[in-house]
Amino acid sequence: MKNGFVIFLAAFGVVLTSWCAFVLGPQLQLGGAKQVPVLNSSDVYPLNRPGEAAQGLQIYRANGCAACHTEQVQQDGVACEVVLTSAGKRNPAGVSNLVSTLKLTGLTELEAEAASDKITAAGGKAETHISATGVDISRGWGLRHSVAEDFLYDYPVQLGSVRVGPDLADVGRRLPDANWQMLHLYAPRSTVTGSAMPPFRYLFETKKKVNGESSPDALNFPKGFEPAAGYEVVPTSDAKKLVAYLLSLHADVPLYDAPFTQLSASTNAPAK
Amino acid sequence: MSDETKSCSTPSNPEPAAERSHLPMWIVLVMLTLLYLGGIYFDHHSGWFDKQVYSPYANAAMLESYQPQSGAGAILMQGKKTYEAICGTCHGADGLGKFNQAPALAGSDWVTAKGHNRLAHVPLLGLNGPITINGQQMSFPTGMAAMGAVLSDADLAAVLTYIRSSWGNKAAEVTADDIKAVRASMKTKLPPLTYEQVMALPE
Amino acid sequence: MTVNDTKQIDASCRVPLLVLFGGAAAWLVAGSVMALLASLTFHMPDKFGDCSWVTYGHLQPAADDALLYGFCIPAGLGVALWIFARLGQVPLRGAIVPVVAAHLWHLGVLVGLVGIFIGDSTGFQWLEFPRGGSALLFFAYLLLGLWAMMNFSGRRDSGMFPSHWFLITALFLFPWIYSTANILIVGWPVRGVVQAIIAWWFGNNLVFLWTSLVGLGAAFYFLPKFSGRPLRSYYYALFAFWTLIIFGSMRGVPVGAPVPAWLPVLSSLNSLMLVIPVVAIAIIGWKTVVGGTGPECKGGSFCMIKFGFVAFILSALLVIAQACPQIGRLTQFTWFGAAQTQLQLYGFFAITMFGAIYYILPRAVGFEFRYPKLIRVQHWCAMIGIILFVASLVIGGVMQGLKLQDPNVAFNDSTKAMLPFLRASTTGLLFLLLANLLFALNIFTMIIAWKWSVAKAVFAFVVSPLAKSEVKA
């Protein structure tokens, strides 16, 4: 091809297509998104983060927390489980026997319907519960996959790209204790043994106790990690805002695009 | 020039040239095959650009099938859909009404009244003339037609349940049987109603 | 073209290249130091807790940006300028403008990096520089790109060599993606996850596509030059160019992201389609180099460009692997991604740039490097370093992924399992730092030698005896 202009025009067209697909398209689809209704309720989601939490997002950004933590839960699929609600009056012993022979967890929908029908035919009553499945959900990192609405009011959206530390999308539900969060920031290894997280001591102040009494904000340390006698560790306002933000991180309401948020009986959440 | 940076180009023509042999067809064929297979994968997994379909759901139909089908949630969803299709143009999707067109339903004492009888009559027979809501006199140039007359008992019940529990309203649900009873009691009344006629009805 | 013409063309690029490459070398070393410190956080975390400047969340993004914006882009622009001048057989005119632009660029990088350390990072990967820094970078790039295009339009032969297509596309790609990303994410932010989608689009187009275009443009110029054979072939390169930009630009959204499913699916499909341009590019490289009469591989420019070329193929294969659903699920959120990025930016792009700069700079400036033997040492250190870094994190990333995917394994165990691999990668970073220092040594000594020669020439002029005609009675 000899003509530089032709090359430029065609390459321009290719980049324009990519721009349309990944900039214009998503902006048209999601750029005007508003609050959405919560399933089985007249509430809307999400609500604006309270002021301190919104400022905490800026502290999160400024310290580059997204370099190690993600805020996106993933889901691999759904699983049904059938739960016996009543053994019925006709043949309760037979129904109980039947239930003990059937597989009732980790079913597909068709399997769940078949099992439910069998129980009903035997005279009992059963309910089908559907829950989200996935490794993140089994770990207790979330109840459902993250969706666009979870980040509607956030600027900047801090999705993260690598899990040097655990996912934080639902950490406000999983670790709601402010003192634990503060301790984890000040001395990560006091809360999680063997953690690779660097401490953020510059977000705190160590000062002498006033009249030998701890101030209300002071951190409660576990044994072995307390500061020197007569001293206490107090969070700065940055630390308070950051913890407020972390505690505001919830992604646990059911929405149209993520309808399942019950944990099934079989999904146990082991150590995070 | 040092060894490491020597090149074999001759001084008279140091710039590289490109040989013009033809591109073999096999690579184009492989590309086209991969594009075809990719298209199939896209068809199965992408939800066809639907903005509500996220992985792991494969398409909009599957997602719709997972929505709550029964129970209070389903009734609210159904009521919301019907409301937005039929009532929302005048009363607003946010229930705040439209000036000179329709009153607000959010916080209205008509909607949150303990009994549903008076409320149910309005969509079934329509309403004209000046009315009083929350103690305030209002009048609208055009009245309300009997917008709910064509709805089934279940649908109208769902709409009324929806407006009675949205936008801060908190009132008891209305069942399909309730609407059936209202319709049965309506035989001697003619549309459209006036405010005095509605107030004359039992609550 | 006569030898004198070539010398004139080379000399016309002298000062812009010295500024571009000199600053690039400095940022390369700075970025290496920051990356090493960031890596040490995992081995001695408690030492990094007292000062906000050395927290990992500042060091790692700063190290990445110093490598990309501080070294890769200016080095690539310098090499592109020179290749345009040589291919078009027209010297670079008005060199003062690229010189000023290069200084502006380096100032922008400084402003941006300082911004990250004081906490003004924007929060998006590869886009962390605050507004002041990014504005400087944008204008500097526009000037440099404009100068390259002016030189291109004045070329003697109206035909184009494959390198032209790659480099021209890269030239206009950056201002487009950079302005879009900065306007829609930093300036007037879009709502919610759209910010993340645009950031991913930008990151892919810059880190993958732009570096591939410039690196391949340089490789397609130098490989035939060194091997003594023509590029094989023109139409293969054309095919590779089109498929690379079509598939390479339409990807970037990770699997399972909290966005509607069509985005990651589209992205994965295009990543998988990259196998086509990768195969085409591999065939071009093979046919052009194998059987040629090039200089023996003794750690010089030819060696570096060949190594970079192979690194590109491997890096693209890692990208394609990550797009396969099973492998992608395993390796997402692990160190695998960081390994692939480093392989692309350093293993492919930086090492190709080293090879190009070692060839170009002595010709542009007019004298040899002060320590030519260190070039081979540098090459070995860079090779060992990048192989150690990438291999340890690829294997480690897979191990980490296997543990992360098993819900019965506590999360902490996955991080503990990574420690030996992180030690290996830190060692790799040490080798890379050494390589970068050796590179910078040669560049800086050349700059000093040039400045000294300019100073001597000025001094000689000032003290030379006046001609009789100039002496007033």
Coordinates of C-alpha atoms in Angstrom, one line a residue, chain B residues 5-155:
Chain B
T5 CA 26.7 -2.5 16.7
K6 CA 27.9 -3.6 13.3
S7 CA 25.4 -4.4 10.6
C8 CA 25.8 -6.1 7.3
S9 CA 24.2 -3.4 5.3
T10 CA 26.3 -2.0 2.5
P11 CA 26.9 1.7 2.6
S12 CA 25.3 2.4 -0.7
N13 CA 21.8 1.0 0.3
P14 CA 21.6 0.7 4.1
E15 CA 17.9 0.7 4.4
P16 CA 16.0 -2.6 4.6
A17 CA 13.6 -3.7 1.8
A18 CA 10.6 -6.0 1.9
E19 CA 10.1 -8.9 -0.4
R20 CA 6.8 -9.2 -2.1
S21 CA 5.9 -12.8 -2.1
H22 CA 2.2 -13.7 -1.7
L23 CA 0.4 -14.4 1.5
P24 CA -0.5 -18.1 1.8
M25 CA -4.2 -18.8 1.9
W26 CA -4.1 -21.2 4.8
I27 CA -3.7 -18.4 7.4
V28 CA -6.7 -16.6 6.0
L29 CA -8.8 -19.7 6.1
V30 CA -7.7 -20.5 9.7
M31 CA -8.7 -16.9 10.7
L32 CA -12.1 -17.2 9.0
T33 CA -12.7 -20.5 10.8
L34 CA -11.8 -19.1 14.2
L35 CA -14.0 -16.1 13.5
Y36 CA -16.9 -18.4 12.8
L37 CA -16.3 -20.5 16.0
G38 CA -16.0 -17.2 17.9
G39 CA -19.4 -16.1 16.6
I40 CA -21.0 -19.2 17.9
Y41 CA -19.4 -18.8 21.3
F42 CA -20.6 -15.2 21.4
D43 CA -24.1 -16.2 20.6
H44 CA -24.1 -18.7 23.5
H45 CA -22.4 -16.7 26.2
S46 CA -22.8 -13.0 25.6
G47 CA -26.4 -12.4 26.3
W48 CA -26.5 -10.4 23.1
F49 CA -25.5 -7.0 24.5
D50 CA -28.2 -7.2 27.2
K51 CA -27.0 -4.9 29.9
Q52 CA -28.5 -7.0 32.7
V53 CA -27.0 -10.3 31.7
Y54 CA -23.8 -10.9 33.7
S55 CA -21.7 -14.0 33.7
P56 CA -22.6 -16.7 34.7
Y57 CA -26.0 -16.2 33.2
A58 CA -26.0 -17.0 29.5
N59 CA -28.9 -15.0 28.3
A60 CA -31.8 -12.8 29.2
A61 CA -34.3 -15.6 29.2
M62 CA -32.3 -17.6 31.7
L63 CA -32.0 -14.6 34.0
E64 CA -35.7 -13.9 33.7
S65 CA -36.5 -17.5 34.7
Y66 CA -34.5 -17.0 37.9
Q67 CA -36.5 -14.0 39.1
P68 CA -38.8 -14.7 42.1
Q69 CA -42.0 -16.2 40.6
S70 CA -44.3 -16.4 43.6
G71 CA -44.6 -14.8 46.9
A72 CA -44.7 -11.2 47.9
G73 CA -41.7 -10.3 45.7
A74 CA -43.3 -11.5 42.5
I75 CA -46.5 -9.6 43.2
L76 CA -44.6 -6.4 43.7
M77 CA -42.7 -6.9 40.5
Q78 CA -45.8 -7.6 38.6
G79 CA -47.6 -4.7 40.1
K80 CA -44.7 -2.5 39.3
K81 CA -44.6 -3.6 35.7
T82 CA -48.3 -3.0 35.2
Y83 CA -48.2 0.3 37.1
E84 CA -45.4 1.6 34.9
A85 CA -47.1 0.5 31.8
I86 CA -50.6 1.9 32.6
C87 CA -50.5 4.4 35.4
G88 CA -47.0 5.8 35.4
T89 CA -47.5 8.1 32.4
C90 CA -49.8 10.3 34.4
H91 CA -49.0 9.5 38.1
G92 CA -45.2 9.3 37.4
A93 CA -42.9 6.3 37.7
D94 CA -41.8 7.9 41.0
G95 CA -45.4 8.3 42.2
L96 CA -45.1 12.0 42.5
G97 CA -47.8 12.8 40.0
K98 CA -47.7 15.4 37.3
F99 CA -48.9 19.0 37.6
N100 CA -52.4 19.5 36.2
Q101 CA -52.5 15.9 35.2
A102 CA -52.6 13.5 38.1
P103 CA -52.1 13.7 41.8
A104 CA -49.2 12.2 43.7
L105 CA -49.6 8.8 45.0
A106 CA -46.6 8.9 47.3
G107 CA -47.9 9.9 50.8
S108 CA -51.5 10.2 49.6
D109 CA -54.1 9.4 52.3
W110 CA -56.2 7.8 49.7
V111 CA -53.6 5.3 48.9
T112 CA -52.5 4.6 52.5
A113 CA -56.0 4.4 53.9
K114 CA -56.7 1.4 56.0
G115 CA -59.4 0.0 53.8
H116 CA -59.0 -0.5 50.1
N117 CA -62.6 -0.1 49.0
R118 CA -62.5 3.6 48.1
L119 CA -59.1 3.3 46.5
A120 CA -60.1 0.3 44.4
H121 CA -63.2 2.1 42.9
V122 CA -61.0 4.8 41.4
P123 CA -59.3 2.8 38.7
L124 CA -62.3 0.7 38.2
L125 CA -64.8 3.5 37.5
G126 CA -62.7 6.6 36.9
L127 CA -62.8 10.0 38.8
N128 CA -63.8 13.5 37.8
G129 CA -64.0 16.9 39.4
P130 CA -62.3 18.6 42.3
I131 CA -60.9 16.3 45.1
T132 CA -59.3 16.7 48.5
I133 CA -56.0 14.8 49.2
N134 CA -54.2 15.1 52.5
G135 CA -56.6 17.9 53.4
Q136 CA -55.7 19.9 50.4
Q137 CA -58.1 20.8 47.6
M138 CA -57.0 19.9 44.1
S139 CA -58.6 19.9 40.7
F140 CA -57.4 18.6 37.4
P141 CA -58.7 19.8 34.0
T142 CA -59.1 16.3 32.7
G143 CA -60.4 13.6 35.0
M144 CA -59.2 10.0 35.3
A145 CA -60.6 7.4 33.0
A146 CA -61.4 3.9 34.3
M147 CA -57.8 2.8 33.6
G148 CA -58.1 -0.4 35.7
A149 CA -61.3 -1.6 34.3
V150 CA -59.6 -3.8 31.7
L151 CA -57.2 -5.3 34.2
S152 CA -57.8 -8.7 35.7
D153 CA -58.5 -9.0 39.4
A154 CA -54.9 -10.2 40.1
D155 CA -53.3 -7.5 38.0

